[in-house]
Amino acid sequence: MTYLRNAWYVAMWAETLDADGPLVSRTLLDEDMVLFRRPDGGIAALEDVCPHRFAPLHMGKLVEDGRNIRCPYHGLEFDASGTCVRNPHGDRIPPCRVRTFPAVEKHTLIWVWMGVSQPDLSLIPDYSFLDPDSGYQISKRDHVTMRSNYRLVANNLLDLSHAAYLHEGILAYPESVRAEISVREEGNYVYVERNRTNVKPALLPDLLFRGDGQPVDVMTVMRWSAPCHLMNDNMTFPVGGRIEEGAGLYGAHILTPVTETSTLYHFAAARRGVPFEGDEQTAAEVRKKMSELRRIAFEEQDEPIVEAQQRYLLKHPEAKPVLLKIDTGPARCNRILDKLISAETQHEQ
Ligand code: FES
Ligand SMILES: [Fe+2]
């Protein structure tokens, strides 16, 4: 009842598979898997266990020009469909197979379908700003693992009022925490919007916009889609002016439950808005700074809080939060996710 199974989850940035490959192991939704790139460029994802005596396949190697994975223990070989295709100990190939997961590469990420029904490619959210030909200045494609349930991390992202306190100076200031908040649903997406006017710009928004520290208007929209894929659209613009006159970023925040109490969090951002004034060297410095500031915010500021929340909830599972107006977005998305999971559970029974 805790995970939505018929959904895509991100296992890694595509470049990680190529850099750390050929065999990369991951745990998604408590399932251990090994991933590799097939000779045709597609992605293979197999359960990370050999059916013979349960050795982890990621400790083996790719053989037959990358077509088969060889178990490290006694050498059985399996192809990308999980079929056993070679037994070095005799002529009979045992009729065993390794479970496989549908996996695709999209928007520079590797997505794995964790359900039993037919994978639906249209359920992969739009992160096209990350595509290589998008034309955007993209920050580092980064990730952290947080020792916290994915819902706590999602709730953190769906209520960005915390930025004023937890990310004081980097993303916002306490004195400008008040915002107009609205929540709307469109198709598969929920949008949580916060608008603030005439506020002092914090370090990151100022860096991306004018760099003069003068008051600005700020629009922040967090897009959520089930189960836990988020995208932030953040714009800083002249007081009383139009959004198109400003600059900001698109931010990908993609969560993958590893276990009940740990979450793999992939993030990257693209600067957007009025054309960047400066040469390629300045643009590279802005990209670097954007990567650093976001990493600090997520790893050094968000992570300790969501991990502490998780520790408390493990000790006090009956605890219920006090709900404020700022919790409208998280509450709505939690409700939708509960409904989807419960519909899936009923369907399977
Ligand atoms: S455990 Fe894999 S071949 Fe024996
Ligand atoms: Fe945060």
Short mmCIF file of N, CA and C and ligand atoms in Angstrom, two decimals, residues 49-57 70-78 88-89, ligand 1:
data_model
loop_
_atom_site.label_atom_id
_atom_site.label_comp_id
_atom_site.label_asym_id
_atom_site.label_seq_id
_atom_site.Cartn_x
_atom_site.Cartn_y
_atom_site.Cartn_z
N VAL A 49 19.66 -10.94 -9.41
CA VAL A 49 19.90 -12.20 -8.72
C VAL A 49 19.90 -13.35 -9.74
N CYS A 50 20.86 -14.24 -9.57
CA CYS A 50 20.93 -15.41 -10.44
C CYS A 50 20.02 -16.49 -9.85
N PRO A 51 19.18 -17.12 -10.71
CA PRO A 51 18.25 -18.11 -10.17
C PRO A 51 18.95 -19.40 -9.72
N HIS A 52 20.22 -19.58 -10.06
CA HIS A 52 20.90 -20.80 -9.63
C HIS A 52 21.08 -20.80 -8.11
N ARG A 53 21.99 -20.00 -7.61
CA ARG A 53 22.16 -19.96 -6.15
C ARG A 53 22.21 -18.54 -5.62
N PHE A 54 21.53 -17.66 -6.36
CA PHE A 54 21.18 -16.32 -5.87
C PHE A 54 22.37 -15.37 -5.71
N ALA A 55 23.35 -15.50 -6.56
CA ALA A 55 24.45 -14.52 -6.55
C ALA A 55 23.95 -13.24 -7.24
N PRO A 56 24.50 -12.07 -6.84
CA PRO A 56 24.06 -10.82 -7.50
C PRO A 56 24.68 -10.71 -8.89
N LEU A 57 23.82 -10.48 -9.88
CA LEU A 57 24.33 -10.46 -11.26
C LEU A 57 25.20 -9.24 -11.54
N ARG A 70 26.88 -12.51 -17.56
CA ARG A 70 27.37 -13.79 -17.02
C ARG A 70 27.42 -13.71 -15.49
N CYS A 71 26.82 -14.69 -14.85
CA CYS A 71 26.81 -14.72 -13.39
C CYS A 71 28.24 -14.87 -12.86
N PRO A 72 28.58 -14.10 -11.81
CA PRO A 72 29.96 -14.14 -11.30
C PRO A 72 30.29 -15.46 -10.60
N TYR A 73 29.26 -16.25 -10.23
CA TYR A 73 29.51 -17.38 -9.34
C TYR A 73 29.87 -18.65 -10.11
N HIS A 74 28.96 -19.15 -10.98
CA HIS A 74 29.26 -20.38 -11.72
C HIS A 74 29.10 -20.21 -13.23
N GLY A 75 28.88 -18.95 -13.66
CA GLY A 75 28.98 -18.65 -15.07
C GLY A 75 27.75 -18.86 -15.94
N LEU A 76 26.57 -19.11 -15.37
CA LEU A 76 25.38 -19.15 -16.23
C LEU A 76 25.27 -17.81 -16.94
N GLU A 77 24.75 -17.85 -18.18
CA GLU A 77 24.60 -16.59 -18.92
C GLU A 77 23.13 -16.35 -19.24
N PHE A 78 22.74 -15.08 -19.18
CA PHE A 78 21.36 -14.67 -19.44
C PHE A 78 21.38 -13.55 -20.47
N PRO A 88 27.73 -23.38 -18.78
CA PRO A 88 29.08 -23.89 -19.09
C PRO A 88 29.34 -25.26 -18.48
N HIS A 89 28.44 -25.78 -17.67
CA HIS A 89 28.67 -27.04 -16.94
C HIS A 89 28.03 -28.25 -17.61
S1 FES B 1 24.81 -18.58 -8.67
FE1 FES B 1 24.78 -17.94 -10.71
S2 FES B 1 25.60 -19.55 -11.82
FE2 FES B 1 25.57 -20.25 -9.79
#
